[in-house]
Amino acid sequence: MKFYFTAIILLVVFMCFAQNVKGYYVTVNGTRTEGYYKPANFFNENNLYFSTSDTGTEYKKIDPALITEYGAGNDGVFKKYTVNLDDSKLMGTDVGNKKMPVWVSRTVFLNVVVSGEASLYSYLSDKGTKFFYEVADKNTGVNQLVYKQYMVNQSNIGENNQFRQQLFNDVNCDGNGVSKFANLKYNQSDLEKIFTRYNTCKGGKEGTTELKVSSSQRAKFSFTVLAGVVNENITTTNPRYPGAKDNKVVFTGGLESSFTLPSKKISFFFKLLYQDMSSTSTVNYASTSRASTEIYTINASLVNAYLGPRYNFHIGKQHTVYANAAFRLFLPFGTSSHKHITTNDLGTVSYSDKVSLKEQYLYSLGVGYMFGGKYGIEVNYDAPTKLKGADLSTIKLNTVAVNLRYKLF
């Protein structure tokens, strides 16, 4: 029952996350229409559904042949150009042996990465992410920045780094020497810096990054370390004896990997967190003829594994607030024990019982904040955990965790 309840929770959350995306498109005759897109991979212009109503009840598929530009909220601006495109595979172990580009003429939608006096575009294909550029005051037109790997022989791979010479010739405002371009990598981060610097030098805006994507894949994989504290509220009940409560704060830490879709709004994450669960609670009570003591002990540590979706609310370029829900595997390593001691006129009698703790399947909810894409803080609420303890006892664990986050990549 708990599994199905968790599955329903995740389904509802995911459906809520799949919101309409505000956007626009421009037709070939220059008419601009604003409305809402159905959530999609916006790098694929052949799968765009648009509605002028925010209810999304009347989606119509957009014909790419009839538009010249489209944009989806903060997710990106795409413009149509007819360009010469290198049809070679960008990199890998199965590239060909041709050093020079294999040019083909294609009409494609390019994603605007930086706009200004010098503009940078990206194009995602099954042969890799390729970059294009245009410099207005040099009338360059839109050309591809050339980079490709090729087989020198059966065991060696060479590189055609013509893009460095192109940038040196066309996007070099402050007279930098060749050495400034010699070590550039063919990725969005390095290229964006060059174009931003050029536009600033020309006295214009620093450039507008419309959408950042990995240079080699459509979605982004990241790896994050976490460390924080957990407030543990442990309540033990027993049908035959008085129960006990224990409340404490323990340290926690772990790792998270996440996969973010190109829109940057929806992610899927897998997280592992370790924490200590050890606890000892003592209850003393007496009647007219005897005195008794109950000692409830948990000697265990645990690993929480989380898997679920996350929705990211981007506030400018530096701030992100997110909310997530997850399926949670509660995996304890250790035991629960109960010791009963009774003292009366005849002496002292005691007995004890011990059992191993078992895994549980639950759900978890969380919210968080990230600054600059690197540093963050999050608060997680885990559904109460009920465990079978020693001597017919029941252990209920309630936790709220606060974690600091640092994204490695």
Short mmCIF file of C-alpha atoms in Angstrom, two decimals:
data_model
loop_
_atom_site.label_atom_id
_atom_site.label_comp_id
_atom_site.label_asym_id
_atom_site.label_seq_id
_atom_site.Cartn_x
_atom_site.Cartn_y
_atom_site.Cartn_z
CA MET A 1 0.00 0.00 0.00
CA LYS A 2 2.79 2.41 0.87
CA PHE A 3 4.47 1.75 -2.48
CA TYR A 4 1.32 2.59 -4.43
CA PHE A 5 0.71 5.68 -2.31
CA THR A 6 4.24 6.87 -3.01
CA ALA A 7 3.85 6.18 -6.74
CA ILE A 8 0.65 8.24 -6.82
CA ILE A 9 2.32 11.11 -4.97
CA LEU A 10 5.19 11.16 -7.47
CA LEU A 11 2.83 10.99 -10.43
CA VAL A 12 0.77 13.91 -9.16
CA VAL A 13 3.89 15.97 -8.45
CA PHE A 14 5.31 15.25 -11.90
CA MET A 15 2.05 16.22 -13.56
CA CYS A 16 2.08 19.48 -11.63
CA PHE A 17 5.65 20.08 -12.78
CA ALA A 18 4.70 19.68 -16.46
CA GLN A 19 3.43 23.24 -16.76
CA ASN A 20 2.78 25.24 -19.89
CA VAL A 21 5.82 27.20 -21.04
CA LYS A 22 5.25 30.80 -22.04
CA GLY A 23 6.72 31.62 -25.44
CA TYR A 24 6.27 32.98 -28.94
CA TYR A 25 6.98 32.32 -32.61
CA VAL A 26 7.52 34.51 -35.66
CA THR A 27 6.10 33.52 -39.04
CA VAL A 28 7.83 33.94 -42.40
CA ASN A 29 5.83 37.14 -43.02
CA GLY A 30 7.04 38.66 -39.74
CA THR A 31 3.94 38.13 -37.59
CA ARG A 32 4.76 37.44 -33.94
CA THR A 33 2.33 35.29 -31.94
CA GLU A 34 2.59 34.91 -28.17
CA GLY A 35 1.13 32.11 -26.09
CA TYR A 36 2.16 28.85 -24.43
CA TYR A 37 4.12 25.79 -25.48
CA LYS A 38 3.47 22.27 -24.36
CA PRO A 39 6.56 21.20 -22.34
CA ALA A 40 9.04 19.66 -24.77
CA ASN A 41 12.64 19.42 -25.87
CA PHE A 42 12.82 22.84 -27.54
CA PHE A 43 15.90 21.88 -29.52
CA ASN A 44 13.60 19.78 -31.69
CA GLU A 45 11.59 22.19 -33.83
CA ASN A 46 9.61 19.29 -35.30
CA ASN A 47 7.83 18.54 -32.03
CA LEU A 48 6.48 21.93 -30.92
CA TYR A 49 2.86 22.33 -29.83
CA PHE A 50 1.54 25.83 -29.22
CA SER A 51 -1.62 27.33 -27.72
CA THR A 52 -2.72 30.93 -27.37
CA SER A 53 -4.57 29.92 -24.20
CA ASP A 54 -2.75 29.30 -20.92
CA THR A 55 -5.07 26.36 -20.25
CA GLY A 56 -3.35 24.45 -23.04
CA THR A 57 -6.61 22.90 -24.20
CA GLU A 58 -6.10 23.79 -27.87
CA TYR A 59 -2.53 22.89 -28.71
CA LYS A 60 -1.64 23.01 -32.38
CA LYS A 61 1.53 21.63 -33.89
CA ILE A 62 3.83 24.28 -35.37
CA ASP A 63 5.08 23.72 -38.91
CA PRO A 64 8.80 24.67 -38.89
CA ALA A 65 8.59 25.62 -42.56
CA LEU A 66 6.19 28.46 -41.70
CA ILE A 67 8.26 30.15 -38.96
CA THR A 68 11.63 31.90 -38.77
CA GLU A 69 12.07 32.17 -35.00
CA TYR A 70 10.64 30.85 -31.76
CA GLY A 71 11.30 31.25 -28.06
CA ALA A 72 10.18 29.43 -24.95
CA GLY A 73 10.25 31.56 -21.80
CA ASN A 74 13.75 31.45 -20.34
CA ASP A 75 14.44 28.19 -22.10
CA GLY A 76 15.87 29.63 -25.28
CA VAL A 77 15.56 31.60 -28.49
CA PHE A 78 15.96 29.77 -31.78
CA LYS A 79 16.42 31.43 -35.18
CA LYS A 80 16.28 29.86 -38.64
CA TYR A 81 19.30 30.12 -40.92
CA THR A 82 20.50 28.40 -44.06
CA VAL A 83 24.11 27.51 -43.34
CA ASN A 84 26.98 25.36 -44.47
CA LEU A 85 27.17 22.59 -41.88
CA ASP A 86 30.00 20.14 -41.38
CA ASP A 87 28.33 16.75 -41.65
CA SER A 88 31.20 14.97 -39.88
CA LYS A 89 30.98 13.44 -36.46
CA LEU A 90 32.50 15.84 -33.95
CA MET A 91 34.52 13.44 -31.82
CA GLY A 92 34.76 9.85 -30.63
CA THR A 93 36.45 6.60 -31.49
CA ASP A 94 34.52 6.11 -34.72
CA VAL A 95 35.36 9.38 -36.50
CA GLY A 96 36.53 9.23 -40.10
CA ASN A 97 39.97 9.94 -41.51
CA LYS A 98 39.12 13.27 -43.16
CA LYS A 99 40.73 16.29 -41.52
CA MET A 100 38.71 18.89 -43.43
CA PRO A 101 34.96 19.51 -42.96
CA VAL A 102 32.39 17.76 -45.14
CA TRP A 103 30.14 20.69 -46.01
CA VAL A 104 26.43 20.36 -46.68
CA SER A 105 23.85 23.12 -46.99
CA ARG A 106 21.09 22.91 -44.39
CA THR A 107 18.28 25.11 -43.15
CA VAL A 108 18.31 24.77 -39.37
CA PHE A 109 17.20 26.49 -36.18
CA LEU A 110 20.17 27.73 -34.17
CA ASN A 111 19.99 28.39 -30.45
CA VAL A 112 21.09 31.92 -29.54
CA VAL A 113 23.80 31.58 -26.88
CA VAL A 114 25.23 35.13 -26.99
CA SER A 115 23.73 38.03 -28.91
CA GLY A 116 25.40 41.32 -29.71
CA GLU A 117 27.86 42.79 -32.18
CA ALA A 118 29.25 39.25 -32.27
CA SER A 119 26.70 36.46 -31.84
CA LEU A 120 27.27 32.86 -30.87
CA TYR A 121 24.86 30.04 -31.71
CA SER A 122 24.70 26.34 -30.96
CA TYR A 123 23.22 23.48 -32.94
CA LEU A 124 22.52 20.06 -31.46
CA SER A 125 22.70 17.05 -33.74
CA ASP A 126 23.29 13.34 -33.49
CA LYS A 127 26.90 14.04 -34.51
CA GLY A 128 27.60 16.42 -31.64
CA THR A 129 26.99 20.02 -30.58
CA LYS A 130 28.36 22.43 -33.18
CA PHE A 131 28.76 26.17 -32.80
CA PHE A 132 28.16 28.99 -35.27
CA TYR A 133 29.00 32.67 -35.18
CA GLU A 134 28.25 35.99 -36.83
CA VAL A 135 30.06 39.32 -36.54
CA ALA A 136 27.86 42.20 -37.69
CA ASP A 137 30.53 44.83 -38.44
CA LYS A 138 32.54 42.35 -40.51
CA ASN A 139 29.60 41.00 -42.51
CA THR A 140 30.74 37.45 -41.88
CA GLY A 141 27.29 35.94 -42.19
CA VAL A 142 26.51 32.91 -40.05
CA ASN A 143 29.36 30.42 -40.27
CA GLN A 144 30.28 27.31 -38.37
CA LEU A 145 33.22 27.38 -36.00
CA VAL A 146 35.19 24.40 -37.26
CA TYR A 147 36.35 21.68 -34.95
CA LYS A 148 36.52 17.96 -35.59
CA GLN A 149 38.50 14.91 -34.65
CA TYR A 150 39.83 12.54 -37.27
CA MET A 151 41.85 9.35 -37.46
CA VAL A 152 45.53 9.97 -38.26
CA ASN A 153 46.11 6.23 -38.31
CA GLN A 154 44.60 3.19 -36.63
CA SER A 155 45.80 4.21 -33.17
CA ASN A 156 46.02 8.00 -33.19
CA ILE A 157 43.33 10.68 -33.29
CA GLY A 158 44.08 14.17 -34.58
CA GLU A 159 42.18 17.45 -34.15
CA ASN A 160 41.23 20.16 -36.61
CA ASN A 161 41.13 23.32 -34.46
CA GLN A 162 40.35 25.81 -37.21
CA PHE A 163 37.86 27.56 -34.90
CA ARG A 164 40.75 29.15 -33.00
CA GLN A 165 42.01 30.86 -36.14
CA GLN A 166 38.46 31.97 -37.01
CA LEU A 167 38.06 33.58 -33.59
CA PHE A 168 41.50 35.20 -33.78
CA ASN A 169 40.61 36.75 -37.14
CA ASP A 170 37.00 37.80 -36.51
CA VAL A 171 36.33 38.02 -32.74
CA ASN A 172 39.45 39.78 -31.51
CA CYS A 173 38.62 43.33 -30.54
CA ASP A 174 41.50 44.22 -28.21
CA GLY A 175 44.35 43.01 -30.40
CA ASN A 176 45.19 39.87 -28.46
CA GLY A 177 47.93 37.67 -29.80
CA VAL A 178 47.49 34.12 -31.05
CA SER A 179 48.44 32.79 -27.62
CA LYS A 180 45.13 34.04 -26.16
CA PHE A 181 43.28 31.67 -28.49
CA ALA A 182 45.72 28.76 -28.62
CA ASN A 183 44.26 26.84 -25.70
CA LEU A 184 40.56 27.45 -26.25
CA LYS A 185 38.32 24.41 -25.93
CA TYR A 186 35.42 23.76 -28.27
CA ASN A 187 32.79 24.11 -25.59
CA GLN A 188 30.17 26.69 -24.72
CA SER A 189 31.93 28.00 -21.63
CA ASP A 190 35.16 28.95 -23.42
CA LEU A 191 33.43 30.29 -26.51
CA GLU A 192 30.93 32.36 -24.56
CA LYS A 193 33.76 34.18 -22.77
CA ILE A 194 35.34 35.17 -26.09
CA PHE A 195 32.09 36.58 -27.47
CA THR A 196 31.18 38.36 -24.25
CA ARG A 197 34.62 40.00 -24.13
CA TYR A 198 34.35 41.10 -27.75
CA ASN A 199 30.91 42.67 -27.26
CA THR A 200 32.09 44.48 -24.14
CA CYS A 201 35.13 45.77 -25.98
CA LYS A 202 32.85 47.09 -28.72
CA GLY A 203 30.94 49.08 -26.13
CA GLY A 204 27.77 47.04 -26.29
CA LYS A 205 26.08 44.74 -23.85
CA GLU A 206 28.04 41.85 -22.47
CA GLY A 207 25.86 39.46 -24.40
CA THR A 208 22.81 37.45 -23.51
CA THR A 209 23.04 33.79 -22.74
CA GLU A 210 19.72 32.41 -23.85
CA LEU A 211 20.34 28.79 -22.96
CA LYS A 212 23.28 26.88 -21.62
CA VAL A 213 23.65 23.27 -22.61
CA SER A 214 26.38 20.70 -22.44
CA SER A 215 28.65 20.68 -25.44
CA SER A 216 28.13 16.98 -25.94
CA GLN A 217 24.62 16.12 -24.84
CA ARG A 218 21.09 17.42 -24.84
CA ALA A 219 20.60 17.25 -21.09
CA LYS A 220 22.93 17.98 -18.22
CA PHE A 221 24.33 15.51 -15.69
CA SER A 222 25.65 16.88 -12.40
CA PHE A 223 27.23 15.51 -9.24
CA THR A 224 26.78 17.13 -5.81
CA VAL A 225 28.11 16.51 -2.29
CA LEU A 226 25.89 17.20 0.73
CA ALA A 227 26.53 17.67 4.44
CA GLY A 228 24.17 18.77 7.18
CA VAL A 229 22.18 17.94 10.28
CA VAL A 230 19.06 15.88 10.95
CA ASN A 231 16.60 16.42 13.78
CA GLU A 232 15.58 12.90 14.86
CA ASN A 233 12.43 12.41 16.93
CA ILE A 234 12.26 8.76 18.06
CA THR A 235 9.14 7.48 19.83
CA THR A 236 9.01 3.91 21.13
CA THR A 237 5.75 2.33 22.24
CA ASN A 238 5.11 -1.05 23.81
CA PRO A 239 1.74 -2.75 24.46
CA ARG A 240 2.89 -4.08 27.85
CA TYR A 241 5.16 -1.36 29.25
CA PRO A 242 5.50 2.42 29.20
CA GLY A 243 7.13 3.80 26.08
CA ALA A 244 9.86 6.37 25.69
CA LYS A 245 10.91 9.33 23.55
CA ASP A 246 14.26 10.60 22.41
CA ASN A 247 15.05 13.73 20.42
CA LYS A 248 18.47 14.58 19.09
CA VAL A 249 20.38 16.24 16.26
CA VAL A 250 22.88 14.16 14.27
CA PHE A 251 25.16 14.84 11.34
CA THR A 252 24.44 13.55 7.87
CA GLY A 253 26.28 13.52 4.56
CA GLY A 254 26.17 11.98 1.15
CA LEU A 255 26.16 12.31 -2.60
CA GLU A 256 23.63 13.19 -5.30
CA SER A 257 23.60 12.75 -9.05
CA SER A 258 21.01 14.55 -11.16
CA PHE A 259 19.93 14.66 -14.78
CA THR A 260 18.48 17.99 -15.94
CA LEU A 261 16.43 18.31 -19.12
CA PRO A 262 17.38 20.99 -21.68
CA SER A 263 14.69 23.34 -20.38
CA LYS A 264 16.62 23.42 -17.05
CA LYS A 265 13.30 23.36 -15.24
CA ILE A 266 12.87 19.63 -14.67
CA SER A 267 15.49 17.33 -13.16
CA PHE A 268 15.58 13.75 -11.97
CA PHE A 269 17.86 12.93 -9.07
CA PHE A 270 19.28 10.01 -7.13
CA LYS A 271 20.63 10.75 -3.67
CA LEU A 272 22.35 8.68 -0.97
CA LEU A 273 22.60 10.02 2.60
CA TYR A 274 24.16 8.43 5.68
CA GLN A 275 23.16 9.18 9.28
CA ASP A 276 23.44 7.72 12.75
CA MET A 277 20.30 6.44 14.44
CA SER A 278 21.68 5.25 17.78
CA SER A 279 19.51 6.05 20.79
CA THR A 280 19.01 5.00 24.40
CA SER A 281 15.87 5.94 26.34
CA THR A 282 15.21 4.99 29.96
CA VAL A 283 11.86 5.07 31.73
CA ASN A 284 11.60 4.61 35.51
CA TYR A 285 8.26 4.04 37.23
CA ALA A 286 7.04 2.49 40.49
CA SER A 287 4.02 1.14 42.29
CA THR A 288 3.48 0.38 46.00
CA SER A 289 5.20 -3.01 45.74
CA ARG A 290 7.83 -2.66 43.06
CA ALA A 291 10.02 -0.35 40.98
CA SER A 292 10.55 -0.94 37.28
CA THR A 293 12.82 0.34 34.54
CA GLU A 294 12.45 0.08 30.77
CA ILE A 295 15.56 0.61 28.65
CA TYR A 296 14.96 1.00 24.91
CA THR A 297 18.14 0.97 22.84
CA ILE A 298 18.71 1.44 19.14
CA ASN A 299 22.21 0.63 17.98
CA ALA A 300 22.11 1.40 14.28
CA SER A 301 23.17 3.59 11.40
CA LEU A 302 21.21 4.00 8.22
CA VAL A 303 21.36 4.93 4.55
CA ASN A 304 18.52 6.79 2.89
CA ALA A 305 18.27 6.40 -0.90
CA TYR A 306 16.08 8.90 -2.78
CA LEU A 307 14.87 8.80 -6.37
CA GLY A 308 12.49 11.35 -7.86
CA PRO A 309 11.75 14.49 -9.91
CA ARG A 310 12.68 18.08 -9.11
CA TYR A 311 11.27 21.35 -10.42
CA ASN A 312 13.62 24.35 -10.66
CA PHE A 313 12.44 27.97 -10.46
CA HIS A 314 15.18 30.15 -11.97
CA ILE A 315 15.40 33.72 -10.69
CA GLY A 316 17.84 35.52 -12.93
CA LYS A 317 21.17 33.89 -13.71
CA GLN A 318 22.44 33.37 -10.16
CA HIS A 319 19.48 32.19 -8.11
CA THR A 320 17.46 28.97 -8.29
CA VAL A 321 14.73 27.76 -5.95
CA TYR A 322 13.59 24.16 -6.32
CA ALA A 323 11.06 21.69 -4.97
CA ASN A 324 11.23 17.92 -5.19
CA ALA A 325 9.46 14.72 -4.24
CA ALA A 326 11.08 11.32 -4.03
CA PHE A 327 10.60 7.64 -3.51
CA ARG A 328 12.68 6.79 -0.43
CA LEU A 329 14.38 3.55 0.56
CA PHE A 330 15.09 3.53 4.32
CA LEU A 331 17.91 1.04 4.89
CA PRO A 332 18.99 0.57 8.55
CA PHE A 333 22.04 -1.41 9.68
CA GLY A 334 21.70 -2.45 13.29
CA THR A 335 19.39 -3.63 16.04
CA SER A 336 16.67 -2.59 18.47
CA SER A 337 16.74 -3.94 22.01
CA HIS A 338 14.50 -3.67 25.07
CA LYS A 339 15.51 -4.46 28.64
CA HIS A 340 12.93 -4.72 31.42
CA ILE A 341 14.07 -4.55 35.05
CA THR A 342 11.75 -5.03 38.05
CA THR A 343 12.78 -4.78 41.70
CA ASN A 344 10.53 -5.85 44.59
CA ASP A 345 10.85 -7.39 48.05
CA LEU A 346 11.98 -10.68 46.55
CA GLY A 347 14.83 -9.16 44.56
CA THR A 348 15.50 -7.98 41.01
CA VAL A 349 14.27 -9.64 37.86
CA SER A 350 15.28 -8.61 34.35
CA TYR A 351 15.04 -9.85 30.81
CA SER A 352 15.87 -8.45 27.39
CA ASP A 353 15.05 -8.89 23.72
CA LYS A 354 16.82 -7.81 20.54
CA VAL A 355 15.78 -7.72 16.87
CA SER A 356 17.34 -6.51 13.63
CA LEU A 357 15.78 -3.47 11.99
CA LYS A 358 14.27 -3.90 8.52
CA GLU A 359 14.16 -1.66 5.45
CA GLN A 360 11.12 0.50 4.66
CA TYR A 361 9.75 2.06 1.46
CA LEU A 362 8.48 5.61 1.93
CA TYR A 363 8.39 9.07 0.36
CA SER A 364 10.14 12.38 0.94
CA LEU A 365 9.53 16.06 0.14
CA GLY A 366 12.07 18.86 -0.08
CA VAL A 367 12.77 22.45 -1.04
CA GLY A 368 16.08 24.16 -1.67
CA TYR A 369 18.00 27.16 -2.93
CA MET A 370 21.10 27.30 -5.16
CA PHE A 371 23.38 30.30 -5.72
CA GLY A 372 25.54 30.60 -8.79
CA GLY A 373 24.84 27.00 -9.74
CA LYS A 374 27.40 25.80 -7.16
CA TYR A 375 26.36 26.45 -3.56
CA GLY A 376 23.04 25.66 -1.97
CA ILE A 377 20.96 24.72 1.01
CA GLU A 378 17.95 22.41 1.23
CA VAL A 379 15.37 21.25 3.74
CA ASN A 380 13.95 17.72 3.51
CA TYR A 381 10.97 16.22 5.25
CA ASP A 382 10.87 12.42 5.30
CA ALA A 383 7.61 10.57 5.81
CA PRO A 384 7.44 9.06 9.34
CA THR A 385 9.14 5.68 9.55
CA LYS A 386 7.54 2.89 11.60
CA LEU A 387 9.79 0.00 12.57
CA LYS A 388 9.20 -3.25 14.39
CA GLY A 389 11.31 -3.12 17.54
CA ALA A 390 12.27 -5.56 20.24
CA ASP A 391 9.74 -7.20 22.57
CA LEU A 392 6.66 -6.23 20.50
CA SER A 393 7.61 -2.54 20.57
CA THR A 394 7.04 -0.11 17.71
CA ILE A 395 9.57 2.57 16.81
CA LYS A 396 8.39 5.73 15.05
CA LEU A 397 11.08 7.95 13.55
CA ASN A 398 10.33 11.51 12.40
CA THR A 399 13.10 13.47 10.72
CA VAL A 400 13.70 16.90 9.24
CA ALA A 401 17.08 17.49 7.61
CA VAL A 402 18.95 20.65 6.61
CA ASN A 403 21.79 20.07 4.15
CA LEU A 404 24.42 22.30 2.57
CA ARG A 405 25.13 21.51 -1.08
CA TYR A 406 28.21 21.91 -3.26
CA LYS A 407 28.00 20.95 -6.93
CA LEU A 408 31.21 19.40 -8.20
CA PHE A 409 30.19 19.49 -11.86
#
